[in-house]
Amino acid sequence: MRGVGGRTRVLFVTTEYAPFSKVGGLGDVAGSLPQALHRAGVDVRVVTPAWPGVLDRVSASGLRMTVLPERVCAAYDWRVRDAEVVKAEVADVPVYFLRAEDYGGDMYPWHLDFRTASPFAVFCMQALELFRVLKWTPDLYHCHDWTSAFLPCALAWHRHYRTVGGRCVVTLHNVAYQGILEREPFMEASGLEPWSFNMEAMEFYGRVNLLKGAIVAANAVTTVSPRYAQEIQTYESTRELSGVIYKQRRKLSGILNGIDTRYWNPETDPHIPERFSAKNLRGKAQAREELLRRAGFDPRSKEPLVVCVSRLVEQKGFSLILSALDALPGLGAKFVFLGSGHGWIENALSQAGDRFPDTLRFFRGYDEPLSHLLYAGGDIFLMPSVFEPCGLSQMIAMRYGTVPLVREVGGLRDTVTDADAPGGGNGFTFQTCDAAGMLWALRRAVARFGDAEYWNALRARAMAGDFSWDRSALLYKDLYQTL
Ligand code: ADP
Ligand code: GLC
């Protein structure tokens, strides 16, 4: 089953691909893991939809794009759905952007129904057909989350593809999003055998669950941290789906994410006022001043600067943050938030900014350059997640010498240890999922910040961590080979 020279051929099937399309960490992983796999000797290629604006960003980045002579075609809902294949090489990894009407709308729908789910099913089928256009046949497909979960389902239960054969790894980045929709007209339109709508396959409490189908159908399932791999087998974490995951646990493993350490690098980052490193932190002090200024605070403030870059959703612990708002001015710290998401969280943060202008500033929106200034200029990075499959933000923060303050859950637990633990850790942690737990950790962090020697040692430990993909890419490579 191996390609030329024994290299495993892997097609990465992803609906986000940073820096050209990204909503959260899935985009970062898709943008950096294939490059690490390539360096580890895997023949990896990527296929991703050309959502609106994606090809403009590819072109603006200076990459050369070529349109392949043939289009890729798939049959869905009794129609031929075809797409133009636009190829670019990103750090020696071939990436195929599929351009078609199906990918002309918003990237992710707020509401999933037959109409809004269709682009994701079409994308998976076009990924299965891509080998005809490329004259390159993958040994296996590597899919991610519910948005490419249709692919392993098709390999198992589609009228045509189940007889074609193919192997598939599915990575669970976030089990909270499962791709649940009504049975009809989806089952009929998708070409899945009607008998796959049963509780051992796609059916989930009377509806279709794409992620469940993928977990059952895939040859291997991975998730993005060892701790999350354990948590999702429990009812407390994953409710009804936990039984399915528990049953499939023999093919489940947790492989910790890395970050793109070339991109997230304070020594070369073009978005910060002055570059810096663990040895020379002058640039960090400059970024701090600049951030305080942008936030409307006194740039010479000596109070610890707590930053947070996040999707504004319940997962990230905003119920804890919002119920602690009134306590923040008494802590002796400044807070800067950057994020977008649920309107009720956006409104609450912006009202808090109006109420406490000397303590809190909220930047609404998704802003890549500004996020770099927060990572670089902060002293403490706040991430009190209710659950966290892996979390990249805390790793990025540590690389920029911003000490994370996190809840001990999922990948946060696998990457951050408490400063007061024996031997000294790289951040501050708390366990209970409530505002009191978070405030307890914040008070400790603020008190420790006053001790410059202690803080310098803590920050140095955080910056010394290895957050690269090197180790984890080899674990994926081994997994591919065992398949
Ligand atoms: P998740 O994928 O659950 O959102 P991660 O920590 O894995 O969480 O990854 C989040 C990624 O998205 C990080 O790269 C973070 O910097 C980025 N991000 C989140 N919100 C914003 C924002 N408002 N502006 C810029 N970048 C953001
Ligand atoms: C998801 C998770 C996050 C993880 C990211 C990349 O968005 O919420 O914890 O880091 O995927 O795997």
Short mmCIF file of C-alpha atoms and ligand atoms in Angstrom, two decimals:
data_model
loop_
_atom_site.label_atom_id
_atom_site.label_comp_id
_atom_site.label_asym_id
_atom_site.label_seq_id
_atom_site.Cartn_x
_atom_site.Cartn_y
_atom_site.Cartn_z
CA MET A 1 0.00 0.00 0.00
CA ARG A 2 2.96 2.40 -0.10
CA GLY A 3 3.86 5.04 -2.64
CA VAL A 4 7.17 5.38 -4.44
CA GLY A 5 10.16 4.82 -2.16
CA GLY A 6 7.90 3.40 0.56
CA ARG A 7 6.44 6.80 1.52
CA THR A 8 2.87 6.61 2.77
CA ARG A 9 0.56 8.76 0.62
CA VAL A 10 -1.89 10.71 2.74
CA LEU A 11 -4.62 13.09 1.61
CA PHE A 12 -5.45 15.61 4.33
CA VAL A 13 -9.14 16.50 3.98
CA THR A 14 -9.88 19.72 5.83
CA THR A 15 -12.41 22.55 5.67
CA GLU A 16 -10.02 25.07 7.27
CA TYR A 17 -6.46 25.74 6.22
CA ALA A 18 -4.50 28.52 7.95
CA PRO A 19 -3.51 31.13 7.12
CA PHE A 20 -5.96 31.17 4.19
CA SER A 21 -9.08 30.00 6.00
CA LYS A 22 -9.38 29.70 9.74
CA VAL A 23 -12.00 29.92 12.44
CA GLY A 24 -9.98 28.37 15.24
CA GLY A 25 -7.30 25.85 16.05
CA LEU A 26 -8.41 23.30 13.45
CA GLY A 27 -7.22 25.73 10.77
CA ASP A 28 -3.85 26.12 12.51
CA VAL A 29 -3.40 22.34 12.76
CA ALA A 30 -4.28 21.80 9.10
CA GLY A 31 -1.88 24.58 8.14
CA SER A 32 1.08 23.24 10.11
CA LEU A 33 0.82 19.46 10.66
CA PRO A 34 1.12 18.53 6.94
CA GLN A 35 4.41 20.45 6.72
CA ALA A 36 5.75 18.57 9.74
CA LEU A 37 4.57 15.28 8.22
CA HIS A 38 6.31 16.18 4.98
CA ARG A 39 9.55 16.82 6.89
CA ALA A 40 9.05 13.43 8.59
CA GLY A 41 8.97 11.75 5.17
CA VAL A 42 5.22 11.32 4.53
CA ASP A 43 3.92 12.03 0.99
CA VAL A 44 1.14 14.30 2.24
CA ARG A 45 -1.18 16.51 0.20
CA VAL A 46 -4.08 18.71 1.29
CA VAL A 47 -7.52 19.29 -0.17
CA THR A 48 -9.69 22.14 1.09
CA PRO A 49 -12.62 24.23 -0.20
CA ALA A 50 -11.87 27.62 -1.72
CA TRP A 51 -14.36 29.51 0.47
CA PRO A 52 -14.95 33.15 -0.52
CA GLY A 53 -11.71 35.15 -0.25
CA VAL A 54 -9.42 32.14 0.17
CA LEU A 55 -7.84 32.27 -3.30
CA ASP A 56 -7.37 36.04 -3.00
CA ARG A 57 -5.40 35.46 0.17
CA VAL A 58 -3.34 32.72 -1.47
CA SER A 59 -2.58 35.03 -4.35
CA ALA A 60 -1.74 37.96 -2.03
CA SER A 61 0.73 35.72 -0.19
CA GLY A 62 2.75 35.47 -3.41
CA LEU A 63 2.24 31.72 -3.93
CA ARG A 64 1.98 30.53 -7.52
CA MET A 65 -1.38 28.98 -8.35
CA THR A 66 -2.15 26.67 -11.25
CA VAL A 67 -5.57 25.54 -12.36
CA LEU A 68 -5.52 21.81 -13.17
CA PRO A 69 -6.83 20.92 -16.64
CA GLU A 70 -9.54 18.57 -15.34
CA ARG A 71 -12.38 19.31 -12.94
CA VAL A 72 -13.26 16.97 -10.11
CA CYS A 73 -16.80 15.55 -10.26
CA ALA A 74 -19.05 13.83 -7.75
CA ALA A 75 -22.72 12.86 -7.74
CA TYR A 76 -24.93 14.23 -4.99
CA ASP A 77 -28.67 14.72 -4.78
CA TRP A 78 -29.02 13.21 -8.27
CA ARG A 79 -26.84 15.91 -9.81
CA VAL A 80 -23.23 16.10 -10.88
CA ARG A 81 -21.34 18.52 -8.63
CA ASP A 82 -18.03 19.59 -10.08
CA ALA A 83 -15.24 21.85 -8.91
CA GLU A 84 -12.21 23.49 -10.40
CA VAL A 85 -8.96 22.33 -8.79
CA VAL A 86 -6.49 25.13 -8.04
CA LYS A 87 -3.08 23.92 -6.92
CA ALA A 88 -0.45 25.73 -4.84
CA GLU A 89 2.66 24.41 -3.11
CA VAL A 90 2.87 25.56 0.48
CA ALA A 91 6.31 24.81 1.97
CA ASP A 92 6.66 21.84 -0.44
CA VAL A 93 3.22 20.44 0.41
CA PRO A 94 0.81 20.35 -2.57
CA VAL A 95 -2.50 21.95 -1.62
CA TYR A 96 -5.62 21.62 -3.79
CA PHE A 97 -8.25 24.31 -3.37
CA LEU A 98 -11.66 23.29 -4.76
CA ARG A 99 -13.51 26.19 -6.36
CA ALA A 100 -17.24 25.70 -6.92
CA GLU A 101 -20.62 27.23 -6.29
CA ASP A 102 -21.03 24.84 -3.34
CA TYR A 103 -18.32 26.74 -1.46
CA GLY A 104 -19.67 30.21 -2.21
CA GLY A 105 -21.44 30.85 1.09
CA ASP A 106 -20.38 31.30 4.71
CA MET A 107 -17.80 28.79 5.85
CA TYR A 108 -19.81 27.26 8.67
CA PRO A 109 -23.60 27.41 8.98
CA TRP A 110 -25.18 28.52 12.27
CA HIS A 111 -27.96 26.06 11.61
CA LEU A 112 -27.37 22.64 10.11
CA ASP A 113 -30.00 21.22 7.78
CA PHE A 114 -30.01 19.38 4.50
CA ARG A 115 -29.21 22.52 2.51
CA THR A 116 -26.37 23.78 4.71
CA ALA A 117 -24.88 20.30 5.20
CA SER A 118 -24.66 19.61 1.46
CA PRO A 119 -21.35 21.43 0.74
CA PHE A 120 -19.62 19.25 3.34
CA ALA A 121 -20.88 15.99 1.83
CA VAL A 122 -20.04 17.22 -1.69
CA PHE A 123 -16.55 18.24 -0.53
CA CYS A 124 -15.88 14.76 0.88
CA MET A 125 -17.01 13.06 -2.30
CA GLN A 126 -14.89 15.37 -4.42
CA ALA A 127 -11.94 14.50 -2.15
CA LEU A 128 -12.62 10.82 -2.87
CA GLU A 129 -12.66 11.56 -6.61
CA LEU A 130 -9.55 13.73 -6.64
CA PHE A 131 -7.20 10.84 -7.45
CA ARG A 132 -8.57 10.76 -11.02
CA VAL A 133 -7.48 14.34 -11.62
CA LEU A 134 -4.14 14.03 -9.82
CA LYS A 135 -3.09 10.60 -11.08
CA TRP A 136 -1.97 10.12 -7.47
CA THR A 137 -3.89 7.73 -5.25
CA PRO A 138 -3.70 8.16 -1.50
CA ASP A 139 -3.05 5.16 0.75
CA LEU A 140 -5.26 6.83 3.27
CA TYR A 141 -7.44 9.83 3.96
CA HIS A 142 -6.98 11.94 7.08
CA CYS A 143 -10.22 13.72 7.98
CA HIS A 144 -11.01 16.25 10.69
CA ASP A 145 -14.14 16.84 12.75
CA TRP A 146 -17.73 16.59 11.53
CA THR A 147 -17.06 18.78 8.50
CA SER A 148 -15.14 16.00 6.73
CA ALA A 149 -16.80 13.14 8.62
CA PHE A 150 -18.90 12.21 5.59
CA LEU A 151 -15.80 10.74 3.92
CA PRO A 152 -15.32 7.66 6.15
CA CYS A 153 -19.12 7.21 6.19
CA ALA A 154 -19.08 7.11 2.38
CA LEU A 155 -16.23 4.57 2.37
CA ALA A 156 -18.30 2.35 4.63
CA TRP A 157 -21.88 2.84 3.47
CA HIS A 158 -22.15 4.75 0.17
CA ARG A 159 -23.70 2.77 -2.68
CA HIS A 160 -20.66 3.34 -4.86
CA TYR A 161 -17.71 4.17 -2.57
CA ARG A 162 -18.17 1.25 -0.20
CA THR A 163 -17.14 -1.09 -2.98
CA VAL A 164 -14.15 1.05 -3.96
CA GLY A 165 -12.32 0.68 -0.64
CA GLY A 166 -10.00 3.09 1.14
CA ARG A 167 -8.62 3.65 4.60
CA CYS A 168 -9.28 6.61 6.80
CA VAL A 169 -8.05 8.29 10.00
CA VAL A 170 -10.39 10.74 11.71
CA THR A 171 -9.10 13.35 14.13
CA LEU A 172 -11.55 14.74 16.67
CA HIS A 173 -10.72 18.37 17.37
CA ASN A 174 -13.95 19.11 19.12
CA VAL A 175 -16.63 16.55 19.88
CA ALA A 176 -19.12 19.26 20.84
CA TYR A 177 -19.85 19.78 17.13
CA GLN A 178 -21.15 16.55 15.61
CA GLY A 179 -23.01 17.40 12.41
CA ILE A 180 -26.50 16.25 13.43
CA LEU A 181 -29.33 16.58 10.92
CA GLU A 182 -32.69 15.13 9.94
CA ARG A 183 -32.73 11.78 8.17
CA GLU A 184 -34.53 12.95 5.06
CA PRO A 185 -33.84 14.25 2.51
CA PHE A 186 -30.19 13.79 3.49
CA MET A 187 -30.04 9.97 3.44
CA GLU A 188 -31.68 9.74 0.04
CA ALA A 189 -29.63 12.56 -1.52
CA SER A 190 -26.30 11.43 -0.11
CA GLY A 191 -26.26 7.99 -1.70
CA LEU A 192 -25.69 6.26 1.63
CA GLU A 193 -27.30 2.83 1.86
CA PRO A 194 -30.60 3.13 3.74
CA TRP A 195 -29.50 0.38 6.14
CA SER A 196 -26.66 2.59 7.41
CA PHE A 197 -29.36 4.50 9.29
CA ASN A 198 -29.21 2.23 12.32
CA MET A 199 -27.82 2.64 15.81
CA GLU A 200 -24.59 0.77 15.00
CA ALA A 201 -23.81 3.28 12.24
CA MET A 202 -25.19 6.76 11.38
CA GLU A 203 -28.37 6.90 13.44
CA PHE A 204 -28.38 8.93 16.66
CA TYR A 205 -31.65 9.36 18.53
CA GLY A 206 -33.69 9.36 15.35
CA ARG A 207 -31.41 11.67 13.40
CA VAL A 208 -28.20 11.42 11.37
CA ASN A 209 -24.96 12.04 13.27
CA LEU A 210 -22.05 12.45 10.87
CA LEU A 211 -19.35 12.40 13.55
CA LYS A 212 -20.74 9.23 15.09
CA GLY A 213 -20.75 7.58 11.67
CA ALA A 214 -17.12 8.62 11.14
CA ILE A 215 -16.02 7.27 14.54
CA VAL A 216 -17.66 3.93 13.77
CA ALA A 217 -16.44 3.76 10.16
CA ALA A 218 -12.85 5.06 10.42
CA ASN A 219 -9.88 2.70 10.69
CA ALA A 220 -8.36 4.84 13.42
CA VAL A 221 -9.61 7.76 15.48
CA THR A 222 -7.30 10.26 17.09
CA THR A 223 -7.97 13.24 19.24
CA VAL A 224 -5.77 16.20 19.99
CA SER A 225 -4.52 15.47 23.51
CA PRO A 226 -4.15 12.32 25.63
CA ARG A 227 -6.31 13.78 28.38
CA TYR A 228 -9.20 14.63 26.03
CA ALA A 229 -9.01 11.07 24.65
CA GLN A 230 -9.88 9.86 28.14
CA GLU A 231 -12.44 12.56 28.92
CA ILE A 232 -14.58 11.96 25.82
CA GLN A 233 -15.24 8.38 26.89
CA THR A 234 -17.21 9.67 29.87
CA TYR A 235 -20.85 10.72 29.99
CA GLU A 236 -19.90 13.85 31.93
CA SER A 237 -17.89 15.10 28.95
CA THR A 238 -19.67 13.83 25.84
CA ARG A 239 -23.17 12.80 26.95
CA GLU A 240 -24.87 10.32 24.62
CA LEU A 241 -21.90 10.04 22.25
CA SER A 242 -19.61 8.84 25.05
CA GLY A 243 -21.01 5.30 24.77
CA VAL A 244 -20.08 5.15 21.08
CA ILE A 245 -16.56 6.46 21.77
CA TYR A 246 -16.08 4.08 24.68
CA LYS A 247 -17.08 1.18 22.48
CA GLN A 248 -14.58 2.24 19.81
CA ARG A 249 -11.81 3.02 22.34
CA ARG A 250 -9.40 0.42 20.97
CA LYS A 251 -8.89 2.46 17.84
CA LEU A 252 -8.73 5.78 19.72
CA SER A 253 -5.52 7.59 20.68
CA GLY A 254 -4.66 11.07 21.90
CA ILE A 255 -1.84 12.87 20.08
CA LEU A 256 -0.98 16.30 21.41
CA ASN A 257 -1.13 19.17 18.93
CA GLY A 258 1.87 21.32 18.22
CA ILE A 259 1.99 24.87 16.90
CA ASP A 260 3.78 26.27 13.88
CA THR A 261 6.86 27.49 15.73
CA ARG A 262 8.15 29.29 12.63
CA TYR A 263 5.03 31.39 12.34
CA TRP A 264 4.50 31.91 16.08
CA ASN A 265 7.99 33.16 16.75
CA PRO A 266 8.75 36.35 18.74
CA GLU A 267 12.19 36.45 17.12
CA THR A 268 10.79 36.97 13.61
CA ASP A 269 7.15 38.07 14.10
CA PRO A 270 6.37 41.01 11.77
CA HIS A 271 3.23 41.97 13.73
CA ILE A 272 4.98 43.15 16.91
CA PRO A 273 6.83 46.45 17.39
CA GLU A 274 10.20 44.86 18.17
CA ARG A 275 11.33 41.20 18.01
CA PHE A 276 12.40 39.49 21.21
CA SER A 277 13.60 36.22 22.69
CA ALA A 278 13.92 34.59 26.12
CA LYS A 279 17.41 36.09 26.35
CA ASN A 280 16.45 39.62 25.36
CA LEU A 281 12.99 40.67 26.50
CA ARG A 282 13.21 44.34 25.60
CA GLY A 283 10.83 43.81 22.68
CA LYS A 284 8.30 42.22 25.01
CA ALA A 285 8.31 45.33 27.19
CA GLN A 286 7.75 47.41 24.03
CA ALA A 287 4.83 45.22 22.95
CA ARG A 288 3.37 45.57 26.45
CA GLU A 289 3.57 49.37 26.28
CA GLU A 290 2.04 49.42 22.82
CA LEU A 291 -0.81 47.16 23.92
CA LEU A 292 -1.52 49.25 27.03
CA ARG A 293 -1.62 52.33 24.81
CA ARG A 294 -3.93 50.71 22.23
CA ALA A 295 -6.22 49.65 25.10
CA GLY A 296 -6.40 53.20 26.43
CA PHE A 297 -4.47 52.43 29.63
CA ASP A 298 -1.40 54.17 31.06
CA PRO A 299 1.50 52.64 29.04
CA ARG A 300 3.72 52.72 32.16
CA SER A 301 1.26 50.71 34.29
CA LYS A 302 3.05 48.23 36.57
CA GLU A 303 -0.04 46.11 37.17
CA PRO A 304 -0.01 42.67 35.54
CA LEU A 305 -1.62 42.71 32.12
CA VAL A 306 -4.03 39.80 31.64
CA VAL A 307 -4.90 39.03 28.00
CA CYS A 308 -7.35 36.70 26.31
CA VAL A 309 -7.65 35.85 22.59
CA SER A 310 -10.61 33.59 22.01
CA ARG A 311 -13.69 32.52 20.18
CA LEU A 312 -16.48 33.89 22.37
CA VAL A 313 -18.33 30.65 23.10
CA GLU A 314 -19.31 28.82 26.31
CA GLN A 315 -16.49 26.28 25.81
CA LYS A 316 -13.89 28.94 26.57
CA GLY A 317 -15.19 29.64 30.08
CA PHE A 318 -16.98 32.94 29.50
CA SER A 319 -19.64 31.99 32.05
CA LEU A 320 -16.83 32.06 34.63
CA ILE A 321 -15.39 35.31 33.32
CA LEU A 322 -18.75 37.10 33.09
CA SER A 323 -19.79 36.11 36.59
CA ALA A 324 -16.44 37.37 37.94
CA LEU A 325 -16.58 40.76 36.17
CA ASP A 326 -17.42 42.81 39.26
CA ALA A 327 -14.43 41.36 41.10
CA LEU A 328 -11.90 42.27 38.38
CA PRO A 329 -11.31 45.95 39.33
CA GLY A 330 -10.33 44.85 42.85
CA LEU A 331 -7.61 42.49 41.67
CA GLY A 332 -4.93 45.05 40.82
CA ALA A 333 -4.57 43.90 37.21
CA LYS A 334 -5.56 45.11 33.74
CA PHE A 335 -7.52 42.96 31.29
CA VAL A 336 -7.56 43.02 27.49
CA PHE A 337 -9.91 40.71 25.55
CA LEU A 338 -9.93 40.06 21.81
CA GLY A 339 -12.63 37.87 20.35
CA SER A 340 -15.75 37.29 18.34
CA GLY A 341 -18.62 34.87 18.70
CA HIS A 342 -21.92 34.90 20.58
CA GLY A 343 -23.55 38.31 20.72
CA TRP A 344 -24.44 38.00 24.42
CA ILE A 345 -20.77 37.52 25.32
CA GLU A 346 -19.65 40.35 23.03
CA ASN A 347 -22.23 42.68 24.60
CA ALA A 348 -21.35 41.73 28.16
CA LEU A 349 -17.64 42.32 27.55
CA SER A 350 -18.16 45.62 25.82
CA GLN A 351 -20.47 46.83 28.60
CA ALA A 352 -17.84 45.76 31.15
CA GLY A 353 -15.31 47.86 29.22
CA ASP A 354 -17.62 50.88 29.57
CA ARG A 355 -18.19 50.23 33.26
CA PHE A 356 -14.54 49.65 34.17
CA PRO A 357 -12.51 51.73 31.71
CA ASP A 358 -9.42 51.64 33.95
CA THR A 359 -9.46 47.85 34.21
CA LEU A 360 -10.90 46.19 31.14
CA ARG A 361 -10.78 46.72 27.39
CA PHE A 362 -12.56 44.56 24.83
CA PHE A 363 -11.58 44.44 21.16
CA ARG A 364 -14.44 42.90 19.23
CA GLY A 365 -13.69 40.87 16.13
CA TYR A 366 -11.25 38.48 14.56
CA ASP A 367 -7.91 40.25 14.13
CA GLU A 368 -4.80 38.21 13.41
CA PRO A 369 -2.19 41.03 13.75
CA LEU A 370 -3.77 42.34 16.96
CA SER A 371 -3.76 38.81 18.40
CA HIS A 372 0.03 38.78 18.05
CA LEU A 373 0.27 42.00 20.03
CA LEU A 374 -1.83 40.46 22.82
CA TYR A 375 0.27 37.29 22.92
CA ALA A 376 3.48 39.34 22.96
CA GLY A 377 2.41 42.20 25.22
CA GLY A 378 0.56 40.29 27.92
CA ASP A 379 1.91 39.06 31.24
CA ILE A 380 -0.80 36.46 31.89
CA PHE A 381 -2.93 34.60 29.32
CA LEU A 382 -6.43 33.78 30.59
CA MET A 383 -8.03 30.52 29.36
CA PRO A 384 -10.50 29.14 31.93
CA SER A 385 -12.12 26.66 29.51
CA VAL A 386 -15.06 24.49 30.53
CA PHE A 387 -13.60 21.86 28.20
CA GLU A 388 -10.61 22.07 25.88
CA PRO A 389 -9.65 19.30 23.43
CA CYS A 390 -6.13 20.67 23.17
CA GLY A 391 -5.90 24.44 22.98
CA LEU A 392 -3.22 26.17 20.96
CA SER A 393 -3.57 29.65 22.45
CA GLN A 394 -1.92 28.69 25.74
CA MET A 395 1.06 27.26 23.82
CA ILE A 396 1.35 30.35 21.63
CA ALA A 397 1.18 32.51 24.76
CA MET A 398 4.01 30.58 26.43
CA ARG A 399 6.18 30.95 23.36
CA TYR A 400 5.78 34.72 23.73
CA GLY A 401 6.53 34.64 27.46
CA THR A 402 2.93 35.22 28.54
CA VAL A 403 2.21 32.92 31.45
CA PRO A 404 -1.02 30.92 30.97
CA LEU A 405 -3.74 30.74 33.61
CA VAL A 406 -5.97 27.79 32.76
CA ARG A 407 -8.48 25.33 34.09
CA GLU A 408 -7.11 21.81 34.46
CA VAL A 409 -9.03 20.19 31.65
CA GLY A 410 -8.22 18.39 28.37
CA GLY A 411 -5.12 19.59 26.59
CA LEU A 412 -4.70 22.47 29.03
CA ARG A 413 -3.98 19.90 31.69
CA ASP A 414 -1.48 18.17 29.40
CA THR A 415 0.45 21.38 28.62
CA VAL A 416 0.30 23.63 31.71
CA THR A 417 1.50 22.79 35.22
CA ASP A 418 1.00 25.04 38.19
CA ALA A 419 3.81 27.39 39.21
CA ASP A 420 3.39 26.36 42.84
CA ALA A 421 3.76 22.63 42.10
CA PRO A 422 6.99 20.99 43.32
CA GLY A 423 9.78 21.78 40.89
CA GLY A 424 7.89 24.81 39.56
CA GLY A 425 5.51 24.78 36.61
CA ASN A 426 4.90 27.00 33.60
CA GLY A 427 1.59 28.65 34.51
CA PHE A 428 -1.31 28.81 36.95
CA THR A 429 -4.06 26.24 37.10
CA PHE A 430 -7.34 25.65 38.93
CA GLN A 431 -9.81 22.78 38.93
CA THR A 432 -13.35 23.78 39.81
CA CYS A 433 -15.46 25.06 36.96
CA ASP A 434 -16.59 28.25 38.67
CA ALA A 435 -15.67 31.91 39.06
CA ALA A 436 -14.31 31.33 42.57
CA GLY A 437 -11.74 28.83 41.27
CA MET A 438 -10.65 31.19 38.50
CA LEU A 439 -10.41 34.19 40.87
CA TRP A 440 -8.36 32.11 43.31
CA ALA A 441 -5.83 31.38 40.56
CA LEU A 442 -5.90 35.01 39.36
CA ARG A 443 -5.17 36.32 42.87
CA ARG A 444 -2.23 33.95 43.16
CA ALA A 445 -0.88 35.01 39.78
CA VAL A 446 -1.23 38.71 40.57
CA ALA A 447 0.56 38.22 43.91
CA ARG A 448 3.40 36.28 42.25
CA PHE A 449 3.78 38.93 39.56
CA GLY A 450 4.96 41.33 42.26
CA ASP A 451 8.04 39.13 42.83
CA ALA A 452 10.21 39.93 39.81
CA GLU A 453 12.73 37.16 40.39
CA TYR A 454 10.01 34.54 40.75
CA TRP A 455 8.22 35.84 37.68
CA ASN A 456 11.34 35.88 35.51
CA ALA A 457 12.04 32.24 36.35
CA LEU A 458 8.42 31.26 35.71
CA ARG A 459 8.35 33.07 32.37
CA ALA A 460 11.66 31.46 31.37
CA ARG A 461 10.20 27.99 32.07
CA ALA A 462 7.13 28.79 30.01
CA MET A 463 9.26 30.02 27.10
CA ALA A 464 11.53 26.96 27.25
CA GLY A 465 8.71 24.49 26.49
CA ASP A 466 8.84 22.53 23.22
CA PHE A 467 5.56 23.17 21.41
CA SER A 468 6.73 22.12 17.96
CA TRP A 469 5.10 19.39 15.90
CA ASP A 470 8.25 17.28 15.73
CA ARG A 471 7.27 14.60 18.25
CA SER A 472 3.59 14.40 17.39
CA ALA A 473 4.22 14.26 13.63
CA LEU A 474 6.20 11.06 14.21
CA LEU A 475 3.29 9.60 16.20
CA TYR A 476 0.95 10.30 13.27
CA LYS A 477 3.48 8.79 10.88
CA ASP A 478 3.66 5.62 13.00
CA LEU A 479 -0.12 5.45 13.11
CA TYR A 480 -0.35 5.77 9.29
CA GLN A 481 2.16 2.97 8.94
CA THR A 482 0.29 0.61 11.24
CA LEU A 483 -2.76 1.06 9.01
P1 ADP B 1 -10.22 26.84 19.29
O1 ADP B 1 -9.77 26.11 18.09
O2 ADP B 1 -11.11 26.01 20.17
O3 ADP B 1 -10.82 28.17 19.00
P2 ADP B 1 -7.37 26.97 19.97
O4 ADP B 1 -6.69 27.49 21.18
O5 ADP B 1 -7.03 25.60 19.54
O6 ADP B 1 -8.94 27.13 20.22
O7 ADP B 1 -7.04 27.88 18.71
C1 ADP B 1 -7.50 29.19 18.59
C2 ADP B 1 -6.77 29.87 17.46
O8 ADP B 1 -7.60 30.90 16.94
C3 ADP B 1 -5.49 30.54 17.94
O9 ADP B 1 -4.57 30.59 16.87
C4 ADP B 1 -5.99 31.95 18.29
O10 ADP B 1 -4.96 32.90 18.26
C5 ADP B 1 -7.00 32.17 17.17
N1 ADP B 1 -8.05 33.14 17.49
C6 ADP B 1 -9.17 32.94 18.22
N2 ADP B 1 -9.92 34.06 18.28
C7 ADP B 1 -9.24 35.01 17.60
C8 ADP B 1 -9.49 36.39 17.29
N3 ADP B 1 -10.59 37.01 17.71
N4 ADP B 1 -8.59 37.06 16.54
C9 ADP B 1 -7.47 36.42 16.10
N5 ADP B 1 -7.18 35.14 16.35
C10 ADP B 1 -8.05 34.43 17.08
C1 GLC B 2 -10.61 22.69 18.41
C2 GLC B 2 -10.47 22.69 19.93
C3 GLC B 2 -9.11 23.14 20.42
C4 GLC B 2 -8.00 22.51 19.61
C5 GLC B 2 -8.23 22.78 18.13
C6 GLC B 2 -7.16 22.16 17.24
O1 GLC B 2 -11.01 23.89 17.90
O2 GLC B 2 -11.49 23.45 20.53
O3 GLC B 2 -8.96 22.80 21.78
O4 GLC B 2 -6.75 23.03 19.99
O5 GLC B 2 -9.45 22.23 17.73
O6 GLC B 2 -7.07 20.77 17.39
#
